[in-house]
PDB file of C-alpha atoms in Angstrom:
ATOM      1  CA  MET A   1     -59.742 102.849 113.279  1.00 52.00           C
ATOM      2  CA  ILE A   2     -59.675 100.912 116.507  1.00 52.00           C
ATOM      3  CA  ARG A   3     -56.030 101.576 117.219  1.00 53.00           C
ATOM      4  CA  SER A   4     -56.736 105.406 116.519  1.00 49.00           C
ATOM      5  CA  LEU A   5     -59.627 105.516 118.887  1.00 46.00           C
ATOM      6  CA  THR A   6     -57.527 103.627 121.815  1.00 47.00           C
ATOM      7  CA  ARG A   7     -54.650 105.969 121.133  1.00 50.00           C
ATOM      8  CA  LEU A   8     -57.189 108.902 121.549  1.00 49.00           C
ATOM      9  CA  GLU A   9     -58.636 107.483 124.564  1.00 53.00           C
ATOM     10  CA  ALA A  10     -55.394 106.835 126.682  1.00 50.00           C
ATOM     11  CA  PRO A  11     -54.444 110.541 126.534  1.00 53.00           C
ATOM     12  CA  ASN A  12     -57.924 111.551 127.643  1.00 57.00           C
ATOM     13  CA  ARG A  13     -57.605 108.983 130.606  1.00 53.00           C
ATOM     14  CA  LEU A  14     -54.289 110.578 131.694  1.00 51.00           C
ATOM     15  CA  ARG A  15     -55.598 113.986 131.312  1.00 55.00           C
ATOM     16  CA  MET A  16     -58.671 113.108 133.461  1.00 50.00           C
ATOM     17  CA  LEU A  17     -56.376 111.285 136.191  1.00 45.00           C
ATOM     18  CA  LEU A  18     -54.044 114.320 136.186  1.00 49.00           C
ATOM     19  CA  ALA A  19     -57.137 116.593 136.668  1.00 47.00           C
ATOM     20  CA  LEU A  20     -58.500 114.637 139.370  1.00 46.00           C
ATOM     21  CA  LEU A  21     -55.028 114.651 141.257  1.00 47.00           C
ATOM     22  CA  ALA A  22     -54.874 118.307 140.692  1.00 46.00           C
ATOM     23  CA  VAL A  23     -58.122 118.788 142.250  1.00 44.00           C
ATOM     24  CA  ALA A  24     -57.290 116.697 145.236  1.00 48.00           C
ATOM     25  CA  ALA A  25     -54.277 118.269 145.820  1.00 45.00           C
ATOM     26  CA  ALA A  26     -55.787 121.875 145.531  1.00 43.00           C
ATOM     27  CA  ALA A  27     -58.368 120.816 148.009  1.00 44.00           C
ATOM     28  CA  ALA A  28     -55.721 119.505 150.292  1.00 44.00           C
ATOM     29  CA  VAL A  29     -53.685 122.561 150.206  1.00 37.00           C
ATOM     30  CA  LEU A  30     -56.816 124.785 150.897  1.00 39.00           C
ATOM     31  CA  ALA A  31     -57.581 122.673 153.632  1.00 41.00           C
ATOM     32  CA  ALA A  32     -54.257 122.793 155.089  1.00 41.00           C
ATOM     33  CA  CYS A  33     -54.087 126.530 154.631  1.00 39.00           C
ATOM     34  CA  SER A  34     -57.482 127.457 156.007  1.00 38.00           C
ATOM     35  CA  SER A  35     -56.855 125.312 159.086  1.00 36.00           C
ATOM     36  CA  SER A  36     -53.575 127.236 160.146  1.00 36.00           C
ATOM     37  CA  GLY A  37     -52.954 130.303 162.134  1.00 34.00           C
ATOM     38  CA  THR A  38     -56.287 130.869 163.586  1.00 31.00           C
ATOM     39  CA  SER A  39     -57.594 130.451 167.009  1.00 32.00           C
ATOM     40  CA  SER A  40     -60.774 130.853 168.693  1.00 32.00           C
ATOM     41  CA  ALA A  41     -61.228 133.816 171.121  1.00 32.00           C
ATOM     42  CA  GLY A  42     -61.882 131.784 174.462  1.00 33.00           C
ATOM     43  CA  GLY A  43     -59.330 129.120 173.032  1.00 34.00           C
ATOM     44  CA  SER A  44     -58.737 126.203 174.830  1.00 33.00           C
ATOM     45  CA  GLY A  45     -54.849 126.573 175.222  1.00 33.00           C
ATOM     46  CA  ASN A  46     -54.290 123.838 172.791  1.00 32.00           C
ATOM     47  CA  THR A  47     -51.669 124.771 170.310  1.00 31.00           C
ATOM     48  CA  SER A  48     -52.878 122.569 167.328  1.00 33.00           C
ATOM     49  CA  THR A  49     -54.484 124.022 164.561  1.00 35.00           C
ATOM     50  CA  SER A  50     -58.273 123.694 163.828  1.00 39.00           C
ATOM     51  CA  SER A  51     -60.462 124.033 160.934  1.00 44.00           C
ATOM     52  CA  PRO A  52     -62.555 127.014 160.831  1.00 40.00           C
ATOM     53  CA  ALA A  53     -65.604 124.626 160.912  1.00 47.00           C
ATOM     54  CA  ALA A  54     -64.343 123.253 164.281  1.00 50.00           C
ATOM     55  CA  ALA A  55     -66.839 123.993 166.943  1.00 48.00           C
ATOM     56  CA  THR A  56     -65.537 125.221 170.054  1.00 49.00           C
ATOM     57  CA  THR A  57     -67.057 125.741 173.725  1.00 49.00           C
ATOM     58  CA  GLY A  58     -70.458 126.899 173.339  1.00 59.00           C
ATOM     59  CA  ASN A  59     -73.967 126.037 171.892  1.00 86.00           C
ATOM     60  CA  LEU A  60     -75.057 123.943 169.183  1.00 94.00           C
ATOM     61  CA  LYS A  61     -77.813 124.084 167.089  1.00 94.00           C
ATOM     62  CA  THR A  62     -79.643 121.717 164.627  1.00 93.00           C
ATOM     63  CA  THR A  63     -80.453 121.684 160.901  1.00 93.00           C
ATOM     64  CA  THR A  64     -82.240 119.442 158.318  1.00 92.00           C
ATOM     65  CA  ILE A  65     -79.668 117.932 155.935  1.00 91.00           C
ATOM     66  CA  GLY A  66     -80.696 115.192 153.613  1.00 87.00           C
ATOM     67  CA  GLY A  67     -84.074 114.718 155.471  1.00 89.00           C
ATOM     68  CA  ALA A  68     -82.320 114.268 158.882  1.00 90.00           C
ATOM     69  CA  THR A  69     -82.171 116.538 161.735  1.00 93.00           C
ATOM     70  CA  VAL A  70     -78.640 116.947 162.569  1.00 95.00           C
ATOM     71  CA  LEU A  71     -76.486 118.705 165.211  1.00 95.00           C
ATOM     72  CA  THR A  72     -74.289 121.233 163.804  1.00 96.00           C
ATOM     73  CA  SER A  73     -71.821 123.901 165.330  1.00 94.00           C
ATOM     74  CA  ALA A  74     -72.879 127.332 166.090  1.00 92.00           C
ATOM     75  CA  LYS A  75     -71.888 128.280 162.495  1.00 93.00           C
ATOM     76  CA  GLY A  76     -73.994 125.598 160.865  1.00 94.00           C
ATOM     77  CA  PHE A  77     -71.110 122.961 160.461  1.00 96.00           C
ATOM     78  CA  THR A  78     -72.425 119.332 160.516  1.00 96.00           C
ATOM     79  CA  LEU A  79     -71.148 117.158 163.727  1.00 97.00           C
ATOM     80  CA  TYR A  80     -70.293 113.646 163.313  1.00 97.00           C
ATOM     81  CA  SER A  81     -69.619 110.761 165.660  1.00 97.00           C
ATOM     82  CA  PHE A  82     -66.719 108.008 164.922  1.00 98.00           C
ATOM     83  CA  ALA A  83     -67.670 104.196 165.393  1.00 97.00           C
ATOM     84  CA  PRO A  84     -64.574 103.139 167.185  1.00 98.00           C
ATOM     85  CA  ASP A  85     -64.998 105.701 169.826  1.00 98.00           C
ATOM     86  CA  THR A  86     -66.489 104.794 173.459  1.00 97.00           C
ATOM     87  CA  PRO A  87     -68.545 107.012 175.810  1.00 97.00           C
ATOM     88  CA  THR A  88     -65.209 107.918 177.646  1.00 96.00           C
ATOM     89  CA  LYS A  89     -62.570 107.732 174.832  1.00 97.00           C
ATOM     90  CA  SER A  90     -61.666 109.233 171.363  1.00 97.00           C
ATOM     91  CA  ASN A  91     -59.923 107.302 168.978  1.00 97.00           C
ATOM     92  CA  CYS A  92     -59.263 110.062 166.585  1.00 97.00           C
ATOM     93  CA  ASN A  93     -55.947 111.761 167.313  1.00 96.00           C
ATOM     94  CA  GLY A  94     -52.957 113.082 165.627  1.00 95.00           C
ATOM     95  CA  ALA A  95     -53.680 113.178 161.614  1.00 95.00           C
ATOM     96  CA  CYS A  96     -57.079 111.937 162.146  1.00 97.00           C
ATOM     97  CA  ALA A  97     -57.941 114.976 164.409  1.00 97.00           C
ATOM     98  CA  GLN A  98     -56.656 117.104 161.711  1.00 96.00           C
ATOM     99  CA  PHE A  99     -59.265 116.012 159.171  1.00 97.00           C
ATOM    100  CA  TRP A 100     -61.962 115.284 161.846  1.00 98.00           C
ATOM    101  CA  PRO A 101     -61.450 118.225 164.282  1.00 97.00           C
ATOM    102  CA  PRO A 102     -62.833 117.536 167.821  1.00 97.00           C
ATOM    103  CA  VAL A 103     -65.384 119.815 169.537  1.00 96.00           C
ATOM    104  CA  LYS A 104     -63.334 121.178 172.211  1.00 95.00           C
ATOM    105  CA  GLY A 105     -64.919 122.023 175.304  1.00 94.00           C
ATOM    106  CA  SER A 106     -68.510 121.680 176.779  1.00 93.00           C
ATOM    107  CA  ALA A 107     -71.721 122.198 174.515  1.00 93.00           C
ATOM    108  CA  THR A 108     -75.394 122.539 174.787  1.00 92.00           C
ATOM    109  CA  ALA A 109     -78.145 122.793 172.098  1.00 91.00           C
ATOM    110  CA  SER A 110     -81.587 124.348 172.977  1.00 87.00           C
ATOM    111  CA  GLY A 111     -84.474 122.103 172.815  1.00 85.00           C
ATOM    112  CA  VAL A 112     -82.319 118.860 171.851  1.00 89.00           C
ATOM    113  CA  LYS A 113     -83.242 115.944 174.155  1.00 88.00           C
ATOM    114  CA  GLY A 114     -80.425 113.921 175.033  1.00 91.00           C
ATOM    115  CA  THR A 115     -77.192 114.178 177.153  1.00 94.00           C
ATOM    116  CA  PHE A 116     -74.314 116.341 176.549  1.00 95.00           C
ATOM    117  CA  GLY A 117     -70.928 115.830 178.384  1.00 96.00           C
ATOM    118  CA  THR A 118     -67.349 116.014 177.977  1.00 97.00           C
ATOM    119  CA  ILE A 119     -64.204 113.427 178.094  1.00 98.00           C
ATOM    120  CA  LYS A 120     -60.628 114.200 178.363  1.00 97.00           C
ATOM    121  CA  ARG A 121     -58.659 113.593 175.063  1.00 97.00           C
ATOM    122  CA  SER A 122     -55.225 111.892 174.962  1.00 95.00           C
ATOM    123  CA  ASP A 123     -53.717 115.223 174.540  1.00 95.00           C
ATOM    124  CA  GLY A 124     -55.332 116.440 177.786  1.00 96.00           C
ATOM    125  CA  SER A 125     -57.844 118.625 176.057  1.00 96.00           C
ATOM    126  CA  THR A 126     -61.661 118.418 176.728  1.00 97.00           C
ATOM    127  CA  GLN A 127     -63.923 117.327 174.010  1.00 97.00           C
ATOM    128  CA  ALA A 128     -67.826 117.846 173.826  1.00 96.00           C
ATOM    129  CA  THR A 129     -70.060 114.436 173.737  1.00 96.00           C
ATOM    130  CA  PHE A 130     -73.699 113.844 173.016  1.00 95.00           C
ATOM    131  CA  ASP A 131     -75.365 110.725 174.198  1.00 95.00           C
ATOM    132  CA  GLY A 132     -71.966 109.126 174.581  1.00 95.00           C
ATOM    133  CA  HIS A 133     -70.557 110.133 171.290  1.00 96.00           C
ATOM    134  CA  PRO A 134     -67.444 112.355 171.183  1.00 97.00           C
ATOM    135  CA  LEU A 135     -68.325 115.270 168.704  1.00 97.00           C
ATOM    136  CA  TYR A 136     -66.282 116.062 165.542  1.00 98.00           C
ATOM    137  CA  THR A 137     -66.608 118.410 162.515  1.00 97.00           C
ATOM    138  CA  PHE A 138     -64.946 117.341 159.157  1.00 98.00           C
ATOM    139  CA  ALA A 139     -62.492 119.511 157.338  1.00 97.00           C
ATOM    140  CA  ALA A 140     -63.911 118.785 154.021  1.00 97.00           C
ATOM    141  CA  ASP A 141     -67.349 120.390 154.882  1.00 97.00           C
ATOM    142  CA  THR A 142     -66.350 123.811 153.690  1.00 96.00           C
ATOM    143  CA  ALA A 143     -69.821 125.432 154.181  1.00 96.00           C
ATOM    144  CA  PRO A 144     -72.675 125.179 156.761  1.00 95.00           C
ATOM    145  CA  GLY A 145     -75.246 122.352 155.602  1.00 93.00           C
ATOM    146  CA  GLN A 146     -72.646 120.119 154.151  1.00 95.00           C
ATOM    147  CA  ALA A 147     -72.320 116.582 155.175  1.00 95.00           C
ATOM    148  CA  LYS A 148     -69.409 115.264 153.075  1.00 96.00           C
ATOM    149  CA  GLY A 149     -68.199 112.925 155.980  1.00 97.00           C
ATOM    150  CA  ASN A 150     -71.466 111.049 156.568  1.00 96.00           C
ATOM    151  CA  GLY A 151     -70.822 107.367 155.883  1.00 96.00           C
ATOM    152  CA  LEU A 152     -67.246 107.422 155.199  1.00 97.00           C
ATOM    153  CA  ASN A 153     -64.877 104.840 156.341  1.00 97.00           C
ATOM    154  CA  GLU A 154     -61.881 106.608 157.122  1.00 95.00           C
ATOM    155  CA  GLU A 155     -59.169 106.328 159.883  1.00 95.00           C
ATOM    156  CA  GLY A 156     -60.208 102.844 160.829  1.00 95.00           C
ATOM    157  CA  GLY A 157     -64.051 103.351 161.221  1.00 97.00           C
ATOM    158  CA  VAL A 158     -67.047 104.878 159.788  1.00 97.00           C
ATOM    159  CA  TRP A 159     -68.150 108.441 160.607  1.00 98.00           C
ATOM    160  CA  HIS A 160     -71.844 109.427 161.049  1.00 96.00           C
ATOM    161  CA  GLU A 161     -73.764 112.764 161.144  1.00 96.00           C
ATOM    162  CA  ILE A 162     -75.019 113.219 164.652  1.00 95.00           C
ATOM    163  CA  THR A 163     -78.767 113.378 164.715  1.00 93.00           C
ATOM    164  CA  ALA A 164     -80.722 115.603 167.347  1.00 89.00           C
ATOM    165  CA  SER A 165     -82.166 112.047 168.503  1.00 78.00           C
ATOM    166  CA  GLY A 166     -78.492 110.858 169.066  1.00 63.00           C
ATOM    167  CA  ALA A 167     -78.778 107.961 166.609  1.00 63.00           C
ATOM    168  CA  ALA A 168     -76.310 107.817 163.574  1.00 63.00           C
ATOM    169  CA  ALA A 169     -77.864 109.209 160.420  1.00 63.00           C
ATOM    170  CA  PRO A 170     -78.017 106.673 157.579  1.00 64.00           C
ATOM    171  CA  ALA A 171     -75.085 107.108 155.112  1.00 63.00           C
ATOM    172  CA  SER A 172     -75.854 108.917 151.890  1.00 56.00           C
ATOM    173  CA  THR A 173     -75.755 107.059 148.787  1.00 45.00           C
ATOM    174  CA  SER A 174     -73.665 109.980 147.042  1.00 43.00           C
ATOM    175  CA  SER A 175     -71.263 110.043 150.049  1.00 40.00           C
ATOM    176  CA  PRO A 176     -67.686 109.204 148.553  1.00 41.00           C
ATOM    177  CA  SER A 177     -65.553 106.400 150.440  1.00 40.00           C
ATOM    178  CA  GLY A 178     -62.066 105.321 150.534  1.00 41.00           C
ATOM    179  CA  GLY A 179     -58.858 107.243 150.735  1.00 42.00           C
ATOM    180  CA  GLY A 180     -59.067 111.125 150.159  1.00 43.00           C
ATOM    181  CA  TYR A 181     -61.402 112.277 153.197  1.00 41.00           C
ATOM    182  CA  GLY A 182     -64.211 112.805 150.701  1.00 42.00           C
ATOM    183  CA  TYR A 183     -62.249 115.584 148.607  1.00 36.00           C
TER     184      TYR A 183
END
């Protein structure tokens, strides 16, 4: 009887693993497909692709997610900071910037107390900052109001939502961590 149960559990585990891999692969394909071939109207002249959630020059806004008032793009996508960054340098480039698209150009947000600025990225483009934190969106946030990247330890550091006060939002206990970019 125990041998029979073990034999039944092994194929189920394999099916679960294959299903998880299929979901992760599908999410990666969707993220890659949705980030190609589009550019914003006022583009920065940058030839790299960007996520539809990526913010570009313009006004930001705030929304409440998980009890914290956070900065979002004009379309409502959560903005993040990367712990290894400095007030003058982004440490998310190359493949990192594909999963964590930088907010290009300058930005402002009505009613938000704090200092908006810009930095020059390693590729020569301009990235918006808030209170000394370079700003990013997250490719796995596929709809406004999501914060799947908050608390993730990816690309050599921890990612946090940017609160309207400029402080890092506490990591959600339900946020995934480890490889896979929260997919």
